[in-house]
Coordinates of C-alpha atoms and ligand atoms in Angstrom, one line a residue:
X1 CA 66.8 4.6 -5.1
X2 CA 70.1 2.5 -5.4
X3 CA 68.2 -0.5 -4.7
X4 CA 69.6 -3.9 -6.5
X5 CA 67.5 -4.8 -9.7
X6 CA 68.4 -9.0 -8.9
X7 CA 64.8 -10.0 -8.3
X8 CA 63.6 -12.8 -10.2
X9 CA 60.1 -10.6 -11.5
X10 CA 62.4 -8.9 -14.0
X11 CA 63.2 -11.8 -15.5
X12 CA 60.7 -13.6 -18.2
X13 CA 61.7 -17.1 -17.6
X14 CA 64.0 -19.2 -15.6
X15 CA 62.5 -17.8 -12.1
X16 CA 63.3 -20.9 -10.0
X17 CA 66.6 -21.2 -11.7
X18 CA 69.7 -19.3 -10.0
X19 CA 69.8 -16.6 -12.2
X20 CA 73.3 -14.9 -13.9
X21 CA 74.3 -12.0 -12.7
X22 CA 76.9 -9.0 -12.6
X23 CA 77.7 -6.1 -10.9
X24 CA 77.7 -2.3 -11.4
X25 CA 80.1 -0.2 -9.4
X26 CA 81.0 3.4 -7.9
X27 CA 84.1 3.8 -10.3
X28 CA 85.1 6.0 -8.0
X29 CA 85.8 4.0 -4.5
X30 CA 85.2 0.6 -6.5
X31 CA 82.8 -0.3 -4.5
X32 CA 78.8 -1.9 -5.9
X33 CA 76.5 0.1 -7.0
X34 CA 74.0 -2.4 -8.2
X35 CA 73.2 -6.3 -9.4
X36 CA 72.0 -7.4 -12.6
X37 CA 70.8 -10.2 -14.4
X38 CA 72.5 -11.4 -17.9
X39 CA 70.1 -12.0 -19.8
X40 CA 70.5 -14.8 -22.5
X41 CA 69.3 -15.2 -26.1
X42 CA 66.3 -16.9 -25.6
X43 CA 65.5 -14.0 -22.9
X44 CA 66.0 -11.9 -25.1
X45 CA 64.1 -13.1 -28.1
X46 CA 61.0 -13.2 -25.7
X47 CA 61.0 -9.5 -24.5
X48 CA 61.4 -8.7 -28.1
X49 CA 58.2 -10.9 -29.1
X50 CA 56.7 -8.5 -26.7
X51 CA 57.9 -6.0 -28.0
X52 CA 56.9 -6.8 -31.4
X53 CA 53.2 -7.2 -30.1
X54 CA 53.2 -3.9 -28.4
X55 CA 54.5 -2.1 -31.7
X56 CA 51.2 -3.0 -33.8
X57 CA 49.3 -0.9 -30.8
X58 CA 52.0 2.1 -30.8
X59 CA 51.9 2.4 -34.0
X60 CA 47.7 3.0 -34.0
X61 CA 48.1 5.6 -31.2
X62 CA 49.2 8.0 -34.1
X63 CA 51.8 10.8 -33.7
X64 CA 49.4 13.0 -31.5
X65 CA 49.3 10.0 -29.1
X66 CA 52.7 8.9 -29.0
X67 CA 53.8 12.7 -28.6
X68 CA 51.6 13.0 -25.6
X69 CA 53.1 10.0 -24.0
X70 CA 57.1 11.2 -25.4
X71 CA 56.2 14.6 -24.0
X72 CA 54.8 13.2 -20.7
X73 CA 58.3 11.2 -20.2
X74 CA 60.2 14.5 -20.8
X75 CA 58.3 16.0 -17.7
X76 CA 58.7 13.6 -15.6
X77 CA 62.7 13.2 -16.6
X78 CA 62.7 16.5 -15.2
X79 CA 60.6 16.6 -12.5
X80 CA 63.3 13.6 -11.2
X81 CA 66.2 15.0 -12.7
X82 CA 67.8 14.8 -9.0
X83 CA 67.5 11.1 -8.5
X84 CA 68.2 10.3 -12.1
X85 CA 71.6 12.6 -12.0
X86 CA 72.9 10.9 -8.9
X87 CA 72.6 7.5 -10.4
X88 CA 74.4 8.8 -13.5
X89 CA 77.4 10.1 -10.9
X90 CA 77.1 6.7 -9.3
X91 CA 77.5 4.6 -12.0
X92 CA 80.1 6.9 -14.3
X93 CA 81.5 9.2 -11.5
X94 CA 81.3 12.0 -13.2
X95 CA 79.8 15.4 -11.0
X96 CA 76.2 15.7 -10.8
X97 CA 76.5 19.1 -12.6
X98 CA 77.7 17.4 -15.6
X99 CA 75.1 14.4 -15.0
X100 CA 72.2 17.3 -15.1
X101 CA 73.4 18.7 -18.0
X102 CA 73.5 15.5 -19.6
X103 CA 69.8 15.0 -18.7
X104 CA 68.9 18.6 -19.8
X105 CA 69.7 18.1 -23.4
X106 CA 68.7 14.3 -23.9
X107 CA 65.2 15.8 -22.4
X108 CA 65.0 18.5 -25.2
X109 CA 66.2 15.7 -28.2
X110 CA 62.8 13.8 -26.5
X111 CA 60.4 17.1 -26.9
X112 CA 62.0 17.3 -30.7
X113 CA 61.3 14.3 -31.9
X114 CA 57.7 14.1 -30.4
X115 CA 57.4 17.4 -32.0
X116 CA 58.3 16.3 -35.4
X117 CA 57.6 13.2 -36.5
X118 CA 54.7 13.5 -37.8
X119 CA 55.8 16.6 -40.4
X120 CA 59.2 14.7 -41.2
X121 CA 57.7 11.3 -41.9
X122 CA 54.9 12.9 -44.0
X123 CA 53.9 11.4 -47.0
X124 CA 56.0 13.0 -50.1
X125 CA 54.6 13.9 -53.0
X126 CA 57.3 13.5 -56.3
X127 CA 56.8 14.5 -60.2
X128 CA 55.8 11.4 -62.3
X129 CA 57.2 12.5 -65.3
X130 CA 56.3 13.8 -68.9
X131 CA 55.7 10.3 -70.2
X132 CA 53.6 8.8 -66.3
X133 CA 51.9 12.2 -66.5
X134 CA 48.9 10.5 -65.7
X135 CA 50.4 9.0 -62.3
X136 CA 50.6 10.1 -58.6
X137 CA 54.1 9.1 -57.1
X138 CA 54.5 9.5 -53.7
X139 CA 56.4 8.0 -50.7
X140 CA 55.1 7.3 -47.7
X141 CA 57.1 6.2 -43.9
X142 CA 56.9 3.9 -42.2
X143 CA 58.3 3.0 -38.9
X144 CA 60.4 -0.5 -38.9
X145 CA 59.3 -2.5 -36.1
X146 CA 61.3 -3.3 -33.2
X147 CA 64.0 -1.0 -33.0
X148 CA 67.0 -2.6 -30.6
X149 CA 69.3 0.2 -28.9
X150 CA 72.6 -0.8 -27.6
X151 CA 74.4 2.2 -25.7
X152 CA 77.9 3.0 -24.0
X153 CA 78.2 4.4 -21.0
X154 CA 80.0 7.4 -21.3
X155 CA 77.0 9.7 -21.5
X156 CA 74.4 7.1 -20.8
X157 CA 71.2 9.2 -21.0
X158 CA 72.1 11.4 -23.6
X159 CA 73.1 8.8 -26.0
X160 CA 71.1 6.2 -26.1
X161 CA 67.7 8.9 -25.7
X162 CA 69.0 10.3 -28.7
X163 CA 68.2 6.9 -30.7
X164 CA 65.7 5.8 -28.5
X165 CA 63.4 9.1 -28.4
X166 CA 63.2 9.2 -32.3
X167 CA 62.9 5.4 -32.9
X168 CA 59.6 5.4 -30.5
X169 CA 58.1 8.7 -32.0
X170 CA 58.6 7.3 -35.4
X171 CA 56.1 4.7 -33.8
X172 CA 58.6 1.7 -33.2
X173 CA 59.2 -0.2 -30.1
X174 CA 62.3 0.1 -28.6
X175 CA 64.8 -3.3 -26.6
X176 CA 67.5 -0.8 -25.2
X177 CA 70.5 -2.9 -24.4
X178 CA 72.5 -0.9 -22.1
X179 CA 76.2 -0.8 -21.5
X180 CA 77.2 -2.7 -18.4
X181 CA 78.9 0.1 -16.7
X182 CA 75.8 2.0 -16.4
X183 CA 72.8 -1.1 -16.3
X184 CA 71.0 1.1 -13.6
X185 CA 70.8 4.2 -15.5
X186 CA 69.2 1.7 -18.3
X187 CA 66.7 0.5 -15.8
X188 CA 65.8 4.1 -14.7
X189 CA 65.0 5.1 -18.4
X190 CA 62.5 1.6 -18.5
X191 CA 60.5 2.3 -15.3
X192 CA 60.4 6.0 -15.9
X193 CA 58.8 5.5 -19.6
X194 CA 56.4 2.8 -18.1
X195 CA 55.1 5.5 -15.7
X196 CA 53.5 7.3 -18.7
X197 CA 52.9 4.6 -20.8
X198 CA 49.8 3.5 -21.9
X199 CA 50.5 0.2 -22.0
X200 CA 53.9 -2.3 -21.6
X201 CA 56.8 -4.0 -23.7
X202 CA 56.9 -0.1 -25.2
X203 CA 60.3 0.7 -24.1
X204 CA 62.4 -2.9 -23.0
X205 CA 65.7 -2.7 -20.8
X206 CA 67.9 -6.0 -21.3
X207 CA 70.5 -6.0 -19.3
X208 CA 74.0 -8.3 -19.3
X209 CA 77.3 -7.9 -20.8
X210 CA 78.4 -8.2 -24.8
X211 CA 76.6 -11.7 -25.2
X212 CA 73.0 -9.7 -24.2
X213 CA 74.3 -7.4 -27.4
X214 CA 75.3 -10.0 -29.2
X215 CA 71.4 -11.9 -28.6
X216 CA 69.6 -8.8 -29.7
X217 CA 71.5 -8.7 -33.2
X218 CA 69.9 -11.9 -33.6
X219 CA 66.8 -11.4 -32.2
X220 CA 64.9 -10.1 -35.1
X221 CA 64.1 -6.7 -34.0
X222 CA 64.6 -4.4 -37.5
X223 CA 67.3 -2.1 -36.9
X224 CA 70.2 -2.1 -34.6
X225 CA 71.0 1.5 -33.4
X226 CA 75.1 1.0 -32.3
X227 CA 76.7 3.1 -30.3
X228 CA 80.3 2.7 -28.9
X229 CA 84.0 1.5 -30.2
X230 CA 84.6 0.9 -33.2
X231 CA 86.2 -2.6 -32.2
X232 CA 82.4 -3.6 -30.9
X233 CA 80.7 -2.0 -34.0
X234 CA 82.7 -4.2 -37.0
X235 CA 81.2 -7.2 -34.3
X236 CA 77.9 -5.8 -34.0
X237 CA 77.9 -5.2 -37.9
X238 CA 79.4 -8.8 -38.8
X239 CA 76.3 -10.3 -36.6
X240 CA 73.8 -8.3 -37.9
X241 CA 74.8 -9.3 -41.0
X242 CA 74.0 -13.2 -40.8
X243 CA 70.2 -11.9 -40.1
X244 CA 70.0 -9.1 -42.4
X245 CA 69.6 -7.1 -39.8
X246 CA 70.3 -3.2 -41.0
X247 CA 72.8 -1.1 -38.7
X248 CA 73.6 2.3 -37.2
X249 CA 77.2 2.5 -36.2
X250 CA 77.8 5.6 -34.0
X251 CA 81.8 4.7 -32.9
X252 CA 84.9 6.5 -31.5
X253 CA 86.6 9.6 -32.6
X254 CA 90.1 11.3 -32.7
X255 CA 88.5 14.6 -32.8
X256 CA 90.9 17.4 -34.4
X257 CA 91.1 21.5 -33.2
X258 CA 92.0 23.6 -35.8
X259 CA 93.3 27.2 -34.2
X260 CA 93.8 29.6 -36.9
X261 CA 95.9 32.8 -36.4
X262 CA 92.6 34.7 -36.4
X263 CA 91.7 33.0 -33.7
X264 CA 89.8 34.2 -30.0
X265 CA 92.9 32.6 -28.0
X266 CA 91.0 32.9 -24.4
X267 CA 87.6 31.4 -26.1
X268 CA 89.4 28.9 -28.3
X269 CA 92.3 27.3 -25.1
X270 CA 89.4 27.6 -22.9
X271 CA 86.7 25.4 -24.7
X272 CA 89.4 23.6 -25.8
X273 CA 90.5 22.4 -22.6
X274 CA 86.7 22.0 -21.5
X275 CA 86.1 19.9 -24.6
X276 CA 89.4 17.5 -23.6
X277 CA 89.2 17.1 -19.9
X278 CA 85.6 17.3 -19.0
X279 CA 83.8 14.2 -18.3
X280 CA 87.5 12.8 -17.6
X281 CA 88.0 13.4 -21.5
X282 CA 85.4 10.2 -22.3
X283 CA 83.8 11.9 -25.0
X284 CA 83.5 10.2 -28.4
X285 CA 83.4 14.2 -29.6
X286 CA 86.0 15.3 -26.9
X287 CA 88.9 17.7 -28.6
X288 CA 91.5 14.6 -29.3
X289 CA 94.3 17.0 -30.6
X290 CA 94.7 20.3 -31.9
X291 CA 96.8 21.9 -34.8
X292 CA 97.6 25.4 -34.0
X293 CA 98.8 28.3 -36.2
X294 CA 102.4 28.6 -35.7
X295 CA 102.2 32.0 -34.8
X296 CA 99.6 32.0 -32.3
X297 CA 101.1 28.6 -31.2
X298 CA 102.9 29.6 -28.0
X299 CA 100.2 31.7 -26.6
X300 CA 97.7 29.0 -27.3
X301 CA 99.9 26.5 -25.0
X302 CA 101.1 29.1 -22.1
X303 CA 97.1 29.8 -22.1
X304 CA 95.9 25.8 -21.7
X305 CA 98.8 25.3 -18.9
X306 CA 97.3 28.0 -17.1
X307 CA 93.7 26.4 -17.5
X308 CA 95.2 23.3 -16.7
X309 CA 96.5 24.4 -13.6
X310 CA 93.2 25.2 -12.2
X311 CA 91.7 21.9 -12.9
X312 CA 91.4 18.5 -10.9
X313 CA 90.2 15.3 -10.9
X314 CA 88.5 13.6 -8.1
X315 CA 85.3 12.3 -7.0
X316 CA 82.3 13.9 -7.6
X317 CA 81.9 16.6 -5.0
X318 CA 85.4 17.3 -5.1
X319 CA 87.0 16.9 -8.8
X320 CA 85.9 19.2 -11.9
X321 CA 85.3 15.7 -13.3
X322 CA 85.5 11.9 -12.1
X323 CA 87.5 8.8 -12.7
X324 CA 87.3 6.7 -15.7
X325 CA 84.6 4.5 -15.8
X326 CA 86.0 2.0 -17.3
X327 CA 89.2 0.9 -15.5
X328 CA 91.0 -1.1 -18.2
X329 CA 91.4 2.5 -20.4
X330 CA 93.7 3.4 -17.8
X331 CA 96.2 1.2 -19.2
X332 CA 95.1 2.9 -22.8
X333 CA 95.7 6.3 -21.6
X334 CA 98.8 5.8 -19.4
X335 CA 100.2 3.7 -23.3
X336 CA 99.2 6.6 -25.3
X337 CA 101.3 9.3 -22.7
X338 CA 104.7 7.1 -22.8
X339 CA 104.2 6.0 -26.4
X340 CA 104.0 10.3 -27.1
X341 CA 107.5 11.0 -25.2
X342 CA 109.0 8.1 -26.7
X343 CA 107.7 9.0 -30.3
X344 CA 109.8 12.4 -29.6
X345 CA 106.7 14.2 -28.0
X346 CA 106.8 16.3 -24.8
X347 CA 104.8 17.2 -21.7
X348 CA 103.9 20.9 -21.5
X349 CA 101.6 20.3 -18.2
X350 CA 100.7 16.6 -16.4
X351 CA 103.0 13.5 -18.2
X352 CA 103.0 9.5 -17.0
X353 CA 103.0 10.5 -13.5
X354 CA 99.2 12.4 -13.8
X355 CA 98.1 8.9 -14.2
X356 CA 96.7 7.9 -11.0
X357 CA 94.0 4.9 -11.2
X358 CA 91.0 5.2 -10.7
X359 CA 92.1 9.2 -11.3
X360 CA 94.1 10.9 -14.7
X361 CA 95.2 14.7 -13.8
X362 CA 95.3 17.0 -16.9
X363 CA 97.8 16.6 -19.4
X364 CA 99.1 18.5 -22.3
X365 CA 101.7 17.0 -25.1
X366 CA 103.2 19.1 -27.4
X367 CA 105.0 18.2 -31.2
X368 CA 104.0 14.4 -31.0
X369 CA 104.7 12.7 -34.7
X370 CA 101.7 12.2 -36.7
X371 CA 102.7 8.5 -36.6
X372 CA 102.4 8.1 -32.8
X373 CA 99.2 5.8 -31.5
X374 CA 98.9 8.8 -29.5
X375 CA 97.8 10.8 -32.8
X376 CA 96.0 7.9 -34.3
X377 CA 94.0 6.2 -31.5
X378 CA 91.1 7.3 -29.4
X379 CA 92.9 7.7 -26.1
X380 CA 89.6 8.5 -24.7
X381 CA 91.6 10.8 -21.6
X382 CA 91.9 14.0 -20.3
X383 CA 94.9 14.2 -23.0
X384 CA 95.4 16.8 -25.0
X385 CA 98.3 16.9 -27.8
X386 CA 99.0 20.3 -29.3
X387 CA 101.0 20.0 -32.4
X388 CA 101.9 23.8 -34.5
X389 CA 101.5 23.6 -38.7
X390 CA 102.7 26.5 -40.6
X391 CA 99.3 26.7 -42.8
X392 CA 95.7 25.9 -42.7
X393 CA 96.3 24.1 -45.8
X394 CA 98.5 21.6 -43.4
X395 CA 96.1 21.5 -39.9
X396 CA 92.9 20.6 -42.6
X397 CA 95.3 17.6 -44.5
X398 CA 97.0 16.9 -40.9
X399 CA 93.4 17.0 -39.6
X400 CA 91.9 14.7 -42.8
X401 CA 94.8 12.0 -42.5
X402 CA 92.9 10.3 -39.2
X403 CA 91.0 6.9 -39.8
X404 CA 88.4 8.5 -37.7
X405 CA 86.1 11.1 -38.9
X406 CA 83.4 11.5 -36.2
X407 CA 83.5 15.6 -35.0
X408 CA 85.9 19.0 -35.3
X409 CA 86.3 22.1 -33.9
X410 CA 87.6 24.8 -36.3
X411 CA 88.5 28.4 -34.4
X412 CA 88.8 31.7 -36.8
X413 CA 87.0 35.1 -36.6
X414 CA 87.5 34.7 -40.8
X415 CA 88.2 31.0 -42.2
X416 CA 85.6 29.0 -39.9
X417 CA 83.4 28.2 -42.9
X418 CA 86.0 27.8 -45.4
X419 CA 87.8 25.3 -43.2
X420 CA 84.6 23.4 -42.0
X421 CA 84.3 22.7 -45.7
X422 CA 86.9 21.0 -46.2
X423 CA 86.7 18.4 -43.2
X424 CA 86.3 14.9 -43.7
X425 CA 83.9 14.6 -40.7
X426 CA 80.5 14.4 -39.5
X427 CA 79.9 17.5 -37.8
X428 CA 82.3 20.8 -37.4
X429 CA 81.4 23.5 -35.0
X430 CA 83.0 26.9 -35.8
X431 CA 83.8 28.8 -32.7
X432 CA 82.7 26.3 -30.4
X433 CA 82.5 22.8 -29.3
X434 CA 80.3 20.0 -28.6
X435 CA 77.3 22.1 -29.5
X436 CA 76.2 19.9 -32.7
X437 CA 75.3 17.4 -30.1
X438 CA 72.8 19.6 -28.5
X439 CA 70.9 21.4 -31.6
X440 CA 68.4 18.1 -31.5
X441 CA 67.6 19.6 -35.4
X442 CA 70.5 18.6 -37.0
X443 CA 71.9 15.0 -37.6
X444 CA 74.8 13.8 -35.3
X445 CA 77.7 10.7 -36.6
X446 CA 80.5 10.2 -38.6
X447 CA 82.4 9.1 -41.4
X448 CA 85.2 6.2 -41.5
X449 CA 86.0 4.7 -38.6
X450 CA 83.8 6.6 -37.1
X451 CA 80.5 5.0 -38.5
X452 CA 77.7 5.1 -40.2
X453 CA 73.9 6.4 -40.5
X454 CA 72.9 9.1 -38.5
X455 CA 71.1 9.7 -35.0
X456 CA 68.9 13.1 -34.1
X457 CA 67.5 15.3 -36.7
X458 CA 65.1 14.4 -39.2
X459 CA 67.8 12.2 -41.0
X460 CA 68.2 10.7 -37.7
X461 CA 64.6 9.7 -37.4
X462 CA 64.3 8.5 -40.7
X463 CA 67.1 5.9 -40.1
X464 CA 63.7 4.5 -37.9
X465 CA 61.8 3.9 -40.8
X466 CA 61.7 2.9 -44.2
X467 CA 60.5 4.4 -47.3
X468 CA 57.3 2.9 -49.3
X469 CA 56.3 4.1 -52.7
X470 CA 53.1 4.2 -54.1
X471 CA 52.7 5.2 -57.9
X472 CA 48.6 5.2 -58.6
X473 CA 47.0 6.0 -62.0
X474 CA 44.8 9.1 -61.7
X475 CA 43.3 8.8 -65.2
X476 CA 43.6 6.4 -68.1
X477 CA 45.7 7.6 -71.0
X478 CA 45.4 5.9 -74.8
X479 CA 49.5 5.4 -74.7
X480 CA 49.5 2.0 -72.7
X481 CA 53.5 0.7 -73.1
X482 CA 53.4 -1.7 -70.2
X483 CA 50.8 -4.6 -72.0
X484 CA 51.0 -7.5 -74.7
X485 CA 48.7 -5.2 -76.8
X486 CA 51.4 -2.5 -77.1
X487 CA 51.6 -1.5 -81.2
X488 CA 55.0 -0.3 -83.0
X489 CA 53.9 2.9 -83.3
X490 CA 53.6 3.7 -79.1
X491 CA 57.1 2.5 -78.9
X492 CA 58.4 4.8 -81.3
X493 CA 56.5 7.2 -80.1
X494 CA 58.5 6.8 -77.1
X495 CA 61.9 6.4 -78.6
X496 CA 61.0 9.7 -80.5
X497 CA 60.3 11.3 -77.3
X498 CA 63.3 10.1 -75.4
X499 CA 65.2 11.7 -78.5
X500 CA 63.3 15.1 -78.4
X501 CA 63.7 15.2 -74.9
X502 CA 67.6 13.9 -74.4
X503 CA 65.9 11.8 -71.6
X504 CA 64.6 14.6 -69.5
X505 CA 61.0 13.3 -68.5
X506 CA 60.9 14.4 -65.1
Ligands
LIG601 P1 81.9 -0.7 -26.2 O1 82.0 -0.9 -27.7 O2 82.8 -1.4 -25.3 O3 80.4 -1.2 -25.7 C1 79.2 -0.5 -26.3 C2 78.1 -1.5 -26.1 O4 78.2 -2.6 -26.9 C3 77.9 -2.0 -24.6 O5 76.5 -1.9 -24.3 C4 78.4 -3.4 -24.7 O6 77.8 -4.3 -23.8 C5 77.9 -3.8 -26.1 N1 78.6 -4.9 -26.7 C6 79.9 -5.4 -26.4 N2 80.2 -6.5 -27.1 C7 79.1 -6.7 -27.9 C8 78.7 -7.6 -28.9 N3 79.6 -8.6 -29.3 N4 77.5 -7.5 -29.5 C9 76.7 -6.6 -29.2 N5 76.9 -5.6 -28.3 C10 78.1 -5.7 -27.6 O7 81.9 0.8 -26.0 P2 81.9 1.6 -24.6 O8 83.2 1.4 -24.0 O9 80.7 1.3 -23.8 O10 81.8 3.1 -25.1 C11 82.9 3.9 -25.4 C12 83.0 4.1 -26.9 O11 81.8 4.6 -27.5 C13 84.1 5.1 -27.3 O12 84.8 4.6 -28.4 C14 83.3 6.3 -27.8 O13 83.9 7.1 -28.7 C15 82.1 5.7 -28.3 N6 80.9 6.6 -28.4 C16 80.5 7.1 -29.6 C17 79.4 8.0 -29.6 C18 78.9 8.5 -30.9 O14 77.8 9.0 -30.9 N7 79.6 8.4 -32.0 C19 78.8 8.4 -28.4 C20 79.3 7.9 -27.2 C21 80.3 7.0 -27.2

């Protein structure tokens, strides 16, 4: 299947010209995976024309139609979940265990959103009032447009599916702009959804580096579904801006742990250490740091050593996850480990010498100041810095005092809820990790640096479309205040209601 996608039919113009390209690779020997066009703005603005024309006929197929085709995708997703995982391992190098996994739950966020759209954008019925008694008010949805997706590549399915799904069954077209690490992936998810589509331009894969991004802001499409640093998404924001173009901004994280005396030690190191390391710790909702009951502090570390111990990281087929993808974080993570020891923290497992391009082994910091870049910054790593606070009142402020405010993992058989309630963050799980990501009901993003808007869930698919109210008179009343013929007494008939009534019509 790893066939280059540089052929001149994929382009819409320019065929006889040489045409600008790049190059995916294996970031695990370095070697090419794939070539790609870069696709300019004038590209760009053509495929979304088309996909502007194909929206008007998407949007007449209806919910039952456009579920039949979303549903149709799913299957075949799975039925090729083999080809579509290797080229996920290929282009990320991460195993092809995690890769399925990946696919697994992107495929259920698909069968949700086919499943719901039609009850969550249903026309809403709302009270008129005591004094528009005689009125309907309702709101009806309606989907945007174009919807333009640009993705990362750290979990390249999952992630851009999980805006892309619920845009389309909303009855948008989608231009899905796809991170240059993982272009292929981005092709795959094309030419898979134009096997079951009824017709083209439905689903659009640009590909090209942050120009191609840059193009669709400007394109015209209607929304802008974001997702990656937060560095990109003030850009993405600031260009969408000069077109009025309306944004979600899913961006980084510095995801906190909070272990509470209470805790399930073995459960909490041991997803814990799973939420920091897997995928080679490139997880916008990977465990970041953790503030651990004093008391339970020691065990907690002696425990994630041990796990430590036992994992490795190599290619895929060997390591229990891959490289980084993206060489220059290297140079991120390998800062964020010295910068730690020098700030006066120290290595419990792993330290500057786990750092070993294209591979990071495990590593574990312990007691690294609050102040440290290492505590601050996404180090996006298998890192993990363990720091001990002597309340929960401190781990939930120590938590709260990030500029990030994306996920958090709170572990207590007791204070879970109370805890959660008090984090200044998008989505807590209690006794777990990452599973907010996979529950396809409930909306997934962040606060502060960590963005804005929401993707998945029925707030997720309503970022797709936009609300229209319709007020309608169902029968004529005598009282008529919005006309020239209006008389003295109507009005004070009004003010004397408002008076009565303190202003509660509704
Ligand atoms: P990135 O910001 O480097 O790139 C993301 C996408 O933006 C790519 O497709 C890139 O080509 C494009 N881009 C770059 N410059 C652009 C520009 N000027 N205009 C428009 N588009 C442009 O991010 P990345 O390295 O691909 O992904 C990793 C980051 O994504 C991490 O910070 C991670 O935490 C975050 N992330 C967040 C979530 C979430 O849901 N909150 C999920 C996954 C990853």
């Amino acid at each position: 299947y790893f066939k280059s996608y540089l052929h001149p039919t994929r382009l819409p113009t320019m065929a006889t010209k040489r045409i600008p390209s790049f190059n995916s690779h294996n970031p695990a020997t370095g070697e090419v995976a794939g070539a790609y066009p870069i696709m300019n703005a004038k590209q760009v603005n053509e495929i979304v024309g088309h996909a502007r024309n194909a929206s008007v006929q998407w949007q007449k197929l209806g919910f039952a139609g456009r579920k039949k085709v979303l549903l149709a995708w799913s299957t075949l997703i799975i039925k090729r979940i083999d080809q579509i995982a290797a080229l996920v391992s290929l282009e990320t190098g991460k195993p092809v265990g995690d890769a399925k996994l990946e696919v697994s739950i992107a495929v259920g966020h698909i069968g949700w959103a086919a499943r719901h759209a039609e009850e969550i954008m249903r026309t809403a019925h709302r009270a008129p009032g005591l004094l528009l008694s005689n009125m309907s008010a309702t709101v009806q949805r309606s989907p945007l447009g174009v919807v333009g997706v640009i993705g990362p590549w750290n979990y390249p399915i999952f992630t851009p599916v999980g805006s892309i799904a619920y845009a389309l069954a909303a009855g948008n077209t989608v231009v899905f702009k796809p991170s240059e690490y993982t272009p292929g992936v981005g092709m795959w998810l094309e030419e898979s959804f134009n096997e079951v589509a009824p017709f083209a331009d439905v689903l659009t894969t640009i590909t090209g580096l942050g120009e191609t991004g840059g193009a669709l802001c400007t394109s015209g499409v209607d929304k802008i579904s974001f997702t990656g640093s937060t560095r990109t998404a003030k850009i993405v924001a600031a260009q969408c801006a000069t077109t009025m173009t309306p944004v979600v901004l899913e961006c980084g994280g510095k995801d906190p742990v909070i272990v509470a005396a209470d805790a399930n030690l073995e459960r909490a190191v041991d997803a814990t250490i799973w939420s920091a390391m897997a995928n080679a710790g490139q997880s916008c909702i990977g465990a970041e740091r953790v503030y651990v009951d004093e008391r339970v502090a020691d065990k907690f570390t002696e425990l994630a050593v041990e796990l430590a111990k036992t994992i490795h990281a190599g290619a895929p087929g060997d390591g229990k996850y891959g490289p980084a993808t993206m060489p220059s974080q290297i140079k991120v993570i390998q800062s964020h480990i010295k910068t730690a020891i020098k700030d006066g923290g120290s290595c419990a497992y792993g330290g500057p010498e786990s750092v070993k391009p294209p591979f990071v082994q495990p590593v574990i910091l312990l007691d690294v100041p609050e102040d440290s870049a290492a505590m601050r910054e996404e180090t996006f790593g298998p890192i993990i810095i363990i720091n001990r606070v002597k309340t929960m009142r401190e781990a939930i402020d120590l938590a709260n005092a990030s500029s990030y405010g994306l996920g958090a993992n709170v572990w207590s058989k007791r204070q879970g809820k109370r805890i959660a309630a008090e984090l200044a963050c998008g989505m807590v799980a209690i006794n777990s990790t990452f599973s907010f990501a996979a529950v396809a009901s409930v909306p997934f993003g962040g606060v502060k640096d960590s963005g804005y808007g929401r993707v998945h869930g029925p707030e997720g698919l309503l970022e797709y479309t936009y609300p229209r109210t319709v007020v309608r008179t169902r029968f004529n009343v005598p009282l008529n205040l919005l006309s020239f013929k209006r008389k003295t007494k109507e009005e004070n008939l009004v003010i004397t209601l408002t008076r009565w009534l303190k202003g509660r019509f509704g």
